[in-house]
Short mmCIF file of C-alpha atoms in Angstrom, two decimals:
data_model
loop_
_atom_site.label_atom_id
_atom_site.label_comp_id
_atom_site.label_asym_id
_atom_site.label_seq_id
_atom_site.Cartn_x
_atom_site.Cartn_y
_atom_site.Cartn_z
CA UNK A 16 -2.95 -12.17 24.93
CA UNK A 17 -3.03 -14.78 22.20
CA UNK A 18 -2.39 -13.50 18.97
CA UNK A 19 -3.80 -14.65 16.24
CA UNK A 20 -0.30 -16.13 14.19
CA UNK A 21 1.82 -16.70 17.53
CA UNK A 22 2.53 -20.06 16.58
CA UNK A 23 4.43 -19.08 13.27
CA UNK A 24 8.20 -19.07 12.91
CA UNK A 25 9.11 -16.77 9.96
CA UNK A 26 12.38 -15.92 8.28
CA UNK A 27 12.37 -12.45 6.16
CA UNK A 28 15.08 -12.90 3.34
CA UNK A 29 13.74 -10.58 1.50
CA UNK A 30 15.32 -7.06 -0.17
CA UNK A 31 12.07 -5.20 -1.51
CA UNK A 32 9.16 -3.29 -0.01
CA UNK A 33 6.92 -6.15 -0.90
CA UNK A 34 8.62 -8.83 0.79
CA UNK A 35 9.04 -6.79 4.06
CA UNK A 36 5.79 -5.92 4.44
CA UNK A 37 4.46 -9.46 3.88
CA UNK A 38 6.52 -10.19 6.92
CA UNK A 39 5.64 -6.89 8.57
CA UNK A 40 1.79 -8.28 8.59
CA UNK A 41 2.82 -11.44 9.78
CA UNK A 42 4.72 -9.72 12.60
CA UNK A 43 2.02 -7.63 13.50
CA UNK A 44 -0.28 -10.12 13.77
CA UNK A 45 1.70 -11.98 16.57
CA UNK A 46 4.10 -14.55 14.29
CA UNK A 47 7.45 -14.80 15.22
CA UNK A 48 9.66 -12.97 12.13
CA UNK A 49 13.58 -12.75 11.72
CA UNK A 50 14.52 -9.94 9.54
CA UNK A 51 18.07 -11.86 8.08
CA UNK A 52 20.25 -9.27 6.42
CA UNK A 53 23.69 -9.27 4.39
CA UNK A 54 26.79 -8.24 5.96
CA UNK A 55 25.96 -5.06 4.85
CA UNK A 56 22.57 -4.82 5.46
CA UNK A 57 19.51 -4.70 3.88
CA UNK A 58 19.20 -2.29 0.61
CA UNK A 59 15.94 -0.64 2.24
CA UNK A 60 17.94 0.90 4.62
CA UNK A 61 19.40 3.10 2.31
CA UNK A 62 15.66 4.34 0.72
CA UNK A 63 14.87 7.91 1.79
CA UNK A 64 13.13 9.34 3.53
CA UNK A 65 15.11 9.29 6.50
CA UNK A 66 15.13 10.46 9.89
CA UNK A 67 17.09 13.18 11.84
CA UNK A 68 19.21 10.15 13.23
CA UNK A 69 20.12 9.10 9.56
CA UNK A 70 18.03 6.29 9.49
CA UNK A 71 15.60 4.78 6.66
CA UNK A 72 12.02 5.65 7.80
CA UNK A 73 10.96 3.17 5.37
CA UNK A 74 12.92 0.42 6.46
CA UNK A 75 11.82 1.64 10.23
CA UNK A 76 8.13 1.28 8.66
CA UNK A 77 8.53 -1.82 7.19
CA UNK A 78 10.67 -3.52 10.09
CA UNK A 79 9.72 -2.94 13.68
CA UNK A 80 8.58 -6.10 15.59
CA UNK A 81 11.04 -7.93 13.60
CA UNK A 82 14.01 -9.72 15.15
CA UNK A 83 16.99 -8.15 13.29
CA UNK A 84 20.06 -10.95 12.22
CA UNK A 85 22.78 -9.67 10.14
CA UNK A 86 24.64 -12.42 8.80
CA UNK A 87 28.13 -12.46 8.89
CA UNK A 88 30.92 -11.41 6.36
CA UNK A 89 31.50 -14.53 4.23
CA UNK A 90 28.91 -16.16 5.92
CA UNK A 91 28.42 -19.67 4.92
CA UNK A 92 25.21 -21.97 4.21
CA UNK A 93 25.12 -23.52 7.77
CA UNK A 94 24.40 -20.09 9.38
CA UNK A 95 21.19 -20.12 7.29
CA UNK A 96 20.56 -23.62 7.54
CA UNK A 97 20.12 -23.23 11.60
CA UNK A 98 18.00 -20.10 11.17
CA UNK A 99 15.39 -21.93 8.56
CA UNK A 100 15.38 -25.46 10.52
CA UNK A 101 12.60 -24.69 12.49
CA UNK A 102 11.14 -21.65 10.27
CA UNK A 103 6.93 -22.32 9.28
CA UNK A 104 7.48 -19.49 6.14
CA UNK A 105 10.34 -18.10 4.65
CA UNK A 106 10.21 -15.04 2.12
CA UNK A 107 12.71 -14.99 -0.41
CA UNK A 108 13.80 -12.45 -3.19
CA UNK A 109 13.69 -14.13 -7.10
CA UNK A 110 16.22 -16.44 -8.04
CA UNK A 111 16.82 -17.79 -4.07
CA UNK A 112 18.61 -21.49 -3.35
CA UNK A 113 14.98 -22.58 -2.59
CA UNK A 114 16.35 -26.04 -2.37
CA UNK A 115 18.89 -24.43 0.75
CA UNK A 116 15.70 -24.63 3.20
CA UNK A 117 13.44 -27.48 1.37
CA UNK A 118 17.19 -29.85 2.82
CA UNK A 119 16.88 -28.67 6.04
CA UNK A 120 12.64 -28.36 6.60
CA UNK A 121 10.98 -29.72 3.84
CA UNK A 122 7.73 -28.21 5.82
CA UNK A 123 8.52 -24.79 6.10
CA UNK A 124 6.18 -22.63 3.49
CA UNK A 125 8.58 -20.85 0.67
CA UNK A 126 6.90 -17.62 -0.60
CA UNK A 127 8.96 -15.97 -3.41
CA UNK A 128 8.61 -12.32 -3.71
CA UNK A 129 10.03 -10.48 -7.11
CA UNK A 130 9.79 -7.70 -9.51
CA UNK A 131 9.12 -9.45 -12.76
CA UNK A 132 9.15 -13.36 -11.66
CA UNK A 133 11.07 -15.90 -12.43
CA UNK A 134 9.81 -16.70 -16.14
CA UNK A 135 8.89 -15.18 -18.74
CA UNK A 136 10.67 -12.63 -21.40
CA UNK A 137 11.00 -9.82 -18.12
CA UNK A 138 12.36 -12.51 -15.88
CA UNK A 139 15.98 -10.49 -15.43
CA UNK A 140 14.64 -7.60 -15.36
CA UNK A 141 14.97 -5.40 -12.39
CA UNK A 142 12.65 -2.36 -11.94
CA UNK A 143 10.96 -0.06 -9.25
CA UNK A 144 7.39 1.34 -9.15
CA UNK A 145 7.29 3.51 -11.99
CA UNK A 146 8.64 0.81 -14.44
CA UNK A 147 5.97 -1.78 -13.00
CA UNK A 148 3.31 1.19 -13.04
CA UNK A 149 3.96 2.20 -16.62
CA UNK A 150 3.64 -1.74 -18.07
CA UNK A 151 0.89 -1.99 -16.02
CA UNK A 152 -1.23 0.28 -18.06
CA UNK A 153 -2.01 2.31 -15.87
CA UNK A 154 0.43 5.27 -16.23
CA UNK A 155 -0.91 5.90 -19.56
CA UNK A 156 -3.97 6.62 -18.28
CA UNK A 157 -3.42 9.26 -15.39
CA UNK A 158 -3.08 12.74 -16.34
CA UNK A 159 -4.09 14.74 -18.73
CA UNK A 160 -4.49 14.63 -22.08
CA UNK A 161 -1.79 16.10 -24.76
CA UNK A 162 0.77 15.66 -21.34
CA UNK A 163 2.55 12.80 -20.68
CA UNK A 164 1.45 9.95 -18.40
CA UNK A 165 1.43 10.48 -14.95
CA UNK A 166 3.38 8.30 -12.63
CA UNK A 167 1.44 7.53 -9.38
CA UNK A 168 2.90 8.52 -6.08
CA UNK A 169 3.62 6.12 -3.96
CA UNK A 170 4.82 2.79 -3.82
CA UNK A 171 1.51 1.11 -4.09
CA UNK A 172 2.05 -1.86 -6.33
CA UNK A 173 4.79 -3.08 -4.35
CA UNK A 174 2.58 -2.88 -1.11
CA UNK A 175 -0.28 -4.43 -3.01
CA UNK A 176 2.31 -7.30 -3.96
CA UNK A 177 3.37 -7.33 -0.63
CA UNK A 178 -0.07 -8.17 0.74
CA UNK A 179 -0.84 -10.78 -1.86
CA UNK A 180 2.36 -12.21 -0.61
CA UNK A 181 0.95 -12.37 2.89
CA UNK A 182 -2.58 -13.79 1.97
CA UNK A 183 -0.70 -16.64 -0.30
CA UNK A 184 1.35 -17.22 2.85
CA UNK A 185 -1.58 -17.70 5.43
CA UNK A 186 -3.77 -19.80 2.85
CA UNK A 187 -0.37 -22.39 2.17
CA UNK A 188 0.28 -22.34 6.18
CA UNK A 189 -2.83 -23.68 6.64
CA UNK A 190 -3.22 -25.53 3.82
CA UNK A 191 0.14 -27.35 5.24
CA UNK A 192 -1.58 -27.93 8.61
CA UNK A 193 -4.63 -29.82 7.01
CA UNK A 194 -2.13 -32.24 5.08
CA UNK A 195 -2.15 -29.75 1.80
CA UNK A 196 1.45 -30.63 -0.26
CA UNK A 197 2.40 -27.09 -1.53
CA UNK A 198 4.84 -25.45 -0.26
CA UNK A 199 5.47 -22.91 -2.62
CA UNK A 200 3.72 -19.76 -3.88
CA UNK A 201 5.15 -17.28 -6.26
CA UNK A 202 3.99 -12.90 -6.19
CA UNK A 203 5.55 -10.81 -8.86
CA UNK A 204 5.19 -7.10 -8.43
CA UNK A 205 4.61 -6.13 -12.11
CA UNK A 206 1.71 -9.17 -12.13
CA UNK A 207 0.04 -7.02 -9.02
CA UNK A 208 0.31 -4.02 -10.74
CA UNK A 209 -1.03 -4.97 -14.19
CA UNK A 210 -4.08 -6.50 -11.90
CA UNK A 211 -5.05 -3.13 -10.35
CA UNK A 212 -5.33 -1.45 -13.79
CA UNK A 213 -8.57 -3.67 -14.29
CA UNK A 214 -11.19 -1.19 -15.55
CA UNK A 215 -9.32 0.18 -18.58
CA UNK A 216 -7.98 -3.70 -19.21
CA UNK A 217 -11.36 -5.08 -19.36
CA UNK A 218 -12.72 -1.80 -21.13
CA UNK A 219 -10.53 -3.04 -24.09
CA UNK A 220 -11.47 -6.85 -23.62
CA UNK A 221 -15.15 -5.73 -23.97
CA UNK A 222 -15.19 -2.94 -26.76
CA UNK A 223 -11.80 -2.50 -28.34
CA UNK A 224 -11.28 0.60 -26.96
CA UNK A 225 -8.54 2.32 -24.87
CA UNK A 226 -9.35 5.19 -22.36
CA UNK A 227 -7.85 8.56 -23.30
CA UNK A 228 -5.79 10.36 -20.74
CA UNK A 229 -8.48 13.52 -19.80
CA UNK A 230 -11.26 11.51 -20.62
CA UNK A 231 -13.86 12.94 -17.99
CA UNK A 232 -15.48 9.23 -17.25
CA UNK A 233 -15.67 10.23 -13.20
CA UNK A 234 -18.13 12.96 -12.03
CA UNK A 235 -15.86 14.69 -9.76
CA UNK A 236 -13.25 17.36 -9.14
CA UNK A 237 -11.14 19.45 -7.17
CA UNK A 238 -11.26 23.35 -5.76
CA UNK A 239 -8.94 24.91 -2.98
CA UNK A 240 -10.55 26.35 -0.34
CA UNK A 241 -8.95 28.17 2.10
CA UNK A 242 -5.08 26.79 2.12
CA UNK A 243 -6.94 22.68 2.04
CA UNK A 244 -8.12 20.82 -1.20
CA UNK A 245 -11.86 19.73 -1.38
CA UNK A 246 -12.62 17.06 -3.67
CA UNK A 247 -16.74 16.81 -5.06
CA UNK A 248 -18.55 14.20 -6.69
CA UNK A 249 -21.00 15.69 -8.59
CA UNK A 250 -23.73 13.10 -9.62
CA UNK A 251 -26.69 14.01 -11.86
CA UNK A 252 -29.27 13.67 -8.80
CA UNK A 253 -27.43 15.33 -6.50
CA UNK A 254 -26.10 18.32 -9.03
CA UNK A 255 -29.16 20.96 -8.03
CA UNK A 256 -28.69 19.99 -4.18
CA UNK A 257 -24.90 20.88 -4.63
CA UNK A 258 -25.32 23.94 -6.22
CA UNK A 259 -28.00 25.51 -3.72
CA UNK A 260 -25.72 24.36 -0.77
CA UNK A 261 -22.97 26.33 -2.16
CA UNK A 262 -25.48 29.49 -3.31
CA UNK A 263 -24.65 28.68 -7.20
CA UNK A 264 -28.36 28.45 -7.81
CA UNK A 265 -27.48 30.46 -11.08
CA UNK A 266 -25.99 27.03 -12.32
CA UNK A 267 -28.51 24.76 -12.22
CA UNK A 268 -30.55 26.31 -15.31
CA UNK A 269 -26.68 27.12 -16.69
CA UNK A 270 -27.24 25.69 -20.62
CA UNK A 271 -23.96 24.78 -20.04
CA UNK A 272 -24.61 22.47 -17.11
CA UNK A 273 -28.45 21.82 -16.96
CA UNK A 274 -28.08 18.60 -18.51
CA UNK A 275 -25.64 15.56 -18.23
CA UNK A 276 -24.11 15.56 -21.08
CA UNK A 277 -23.55 19.26 -21.98
CA UNK A 278 -22.24 19.36 -18.33
CA UNK A 279 -19.82 16.67 -18.47
CA UNK A 280 -18.61 19.25 -21.96
CA UNK A 281 -18.11 21.98 -19.84
CA UNK A 282 -16.89 20.25 -16.91
CA UNK A 283 -13.78 22.70 -16.67
CA UNK A 284 -15.91 25.74 -16.83
CA UNK A 285 -18.32 24.33 -14.15
CA UNK A 286 -15.14 23.51 -11.92
CA UNK A 287 -14.04 26.87 -12.56
CA UNK A 288 -17.54 28.23 -11.26
CA UNK A 289 -16.99 26.47 -7.87
CA UNK A 290 -13.70 27.67 -7.59
CA UNK A 291 -14.51 30.94 -7.49
CA UNK A 292 -17.29 30.74 -5.31
CA UNK A 293 -14.91 28.34 -2.52
CA UNK A 294 -11.93 29.80 -2.97
CA UNK A 295 -11.90 32.03 0.54
CA UNK A 296 -14.57 29.62 2.58
CA UNK A 297 -13.08 26.66 5.28
CA UNK A 298 -12.60 23.61 3.57
CA UNK A 299 -14.09 21.42 6.46
CA UNK A 300 -17.39 23.67 6.90
CA UNK A 301 -17.51 23.62 3.04
CA UNK A 302 -17.87 19.63 3.26
CA UNK A 303 -19.54 19.64 6.50
CA UNK A 304 -22.48 21.32 4.31
CA UNK A 305 -22.07 19.37 1.27
CA UNK A 306 -22.24 15.80 3.03
CA UNK A 307 -25.91 17.24 4.82
CA UNK A 308 -26.85 17.59 1.53
CA UNK A 309 -25.96 14.47 0.39
CA UNK A 310 -23.26 15.21 -1.72
CA UNK A 311 -19.97 13.66 -1.72
CA UNK A 312 -16.85 15.43 -0.52
CA UNK A 313 -13.80 15.26 1.23
CA UNK A 314 -10.81 17.13 2.22
CA UNK A 315 -7.53 15.95 0.08
CA UNK A 316 -5.49 15.90 3.54
CA UNK A 317 -1.81 16.49 3.89
CA UNK A 318 0.45 13.65 5.14
CA UNK A 319 1.45 15.62 8.19
CA UNK A 320 -2.82 16.57 8.68
CA UNK A 321 -3.67 12.98 9.18
CA UNK A 322 -2.01 12.49 12.70
CA UNK A 323 -4.75 14.71 13.84
CA UNK A 324 -7.56 13.04 12.04
CA UNK A 325 -10.34 12.74 14.37
CA UNK A 326 -11.48 9.55 12.77
CA UNK A 327 -8.84 7.54 12.73
CA UNK A 328 -7.98 8.76 16.78
CA UNK A 329 -11.49 8.04 17.18
CA UNK A 330 -10.96 4.47 16.17
CA UNK A 331 -7.51 3.67 17.62
CA UNK A 332 -5.14 3.46 14.35
CA UNK A 333 -2.40 4.89 15.33
CA UNK A 334 -0.12 2.58 17.52
CA UNK A 335 3.19 3.51 19.37
CA UNK A 336 6.15 1.39 19.56
CA UNK A 337 9.47 2.00 21.92
CA UNK A 338 12.30 2.58 19.03
CA UNK A 339 16.00 3.31 20.30
CA UNK A 340 14.46 4.53 23.75
CA UNK A 341 12.13 6.38 22.77
CA UNK A 342 8.30 6.29 22.03
CA UNK A 343 7.64 6.24 18.40
CA UNK A 344 4.04 6.84 16.94
CA UNK A 345 3.52 4.45 13.58
CA UNK A 346 0.65 3.33 11.28
CA UNK A 347 -1.50 1.03 12.94
CA UNK A 348 -2.80 -2.35 11.72
CA UNK A 349 -4.45 -2.49 8.36
CA UNK A 350 -7.38 -4.55 9.21
CA UNK A 351 -8.93 -5.86 13.40
CA UNK A 352 -9.75 -8.84 14.56
CA UNK A 353 -12.19 -9.40 17.27
CA UNK A 354 -11.03 -11.72 19.39
CA UNK A 355 -7.14 -12.05 18.54
CA UNK A 356 -5.95 -8.47 18.34
CA UNK A 357 -2.68 -7.85 16.88
CA UNK A 358 0.28 -6.69 19.53
CA UNK A 359 3.32 -4.69 18.12
CA UNK A 360 6.12 -5.35 19.72
CA UNK A 361 8.89 -2.80 20.76
CA UNK A 362 12.37 -3.07 21.29
CA UNK A 363 11.79 -3.91 25.03
CA UNK A 364 9.99 -7.37 24.26
CA UNK A 365 11.72 -10.72 22.84
CA UNK A 366 9.87 -10.04 19.22
CA UNK A 367 11.60 -6.97 18.63
CA UNK A 368 14.93 -7.33 19.95
CA UNK A 369 18.22 -6.90 17.45
CA UNK A 370 20.30 -10.01 17.72
CA UNK A 371 23.54 -9.22 15.52
CA UNK A 372 25.17 -11.90 13.28
#
């Protein structure tokens, strides 16, 4: 099977989620990717959560399908030069000596992935996801009025930066093949996080105001049905339909909710009424009835429920790979190609063998 990126060879020298996710995407779509680890192993091998075996599930997620090469203790530049000599792409951390690669392979595209870039007053900073979310302005907009800023769970900025690095790498590789001279790109997670908070940055640019935590700007709320949370969007033109569907016709003419302005002012009270009506109802049934009435609603699934999600299952989202002698279910591809599908490697295939340094 021909894969989209099979003609490219990649070396992954990164130590971060962003860098290793970039290279995971390259591997997913057919590139031969070698993760080059220091003698003590990648720092991400210690990142929780851990499997029963003690292995990092984050490291496993980011690196299946790659060749693993651990440098010898006290490795010399010649070892790296040998690995870089035939690479089309190198993904490297901040401060990496790119000339060490260019001296042996001038055509190699180099994508530098870091927390804060290589210039500016924060260039020497190190920080995790919470730090970059705080600096982006997004944390200050999350949470309830009068409470501290709220950290958004997960490593969303890191994964977004990894995707940005992947796009940069593909663009440079295609440009190189057409005679382009540029061989270097840099991506930093802090800038990516700031770019993701654009609605509130633009709000200030346009009218000089800051969004306040707790402002009810989105016509939505959550209620706990029988064991599962349901998110409901209550747009003005579907308010009456929602009330009738939930058996809450009495709220249609309630002076607190009859008009959009007063409804927004009494938003918490509205969802108190909805919560009381739905506390013993089946969540899937509630969502189905609301959607039939053209009211936007969805269950807030637990991570453990996603493996049985009928939509993901029907679309073949989940992939199975062989790891350490066992079949393991993994997250599938983030996008599909009609004529050059990705093909995940397993440890039984050459593209996934572990190579000891």
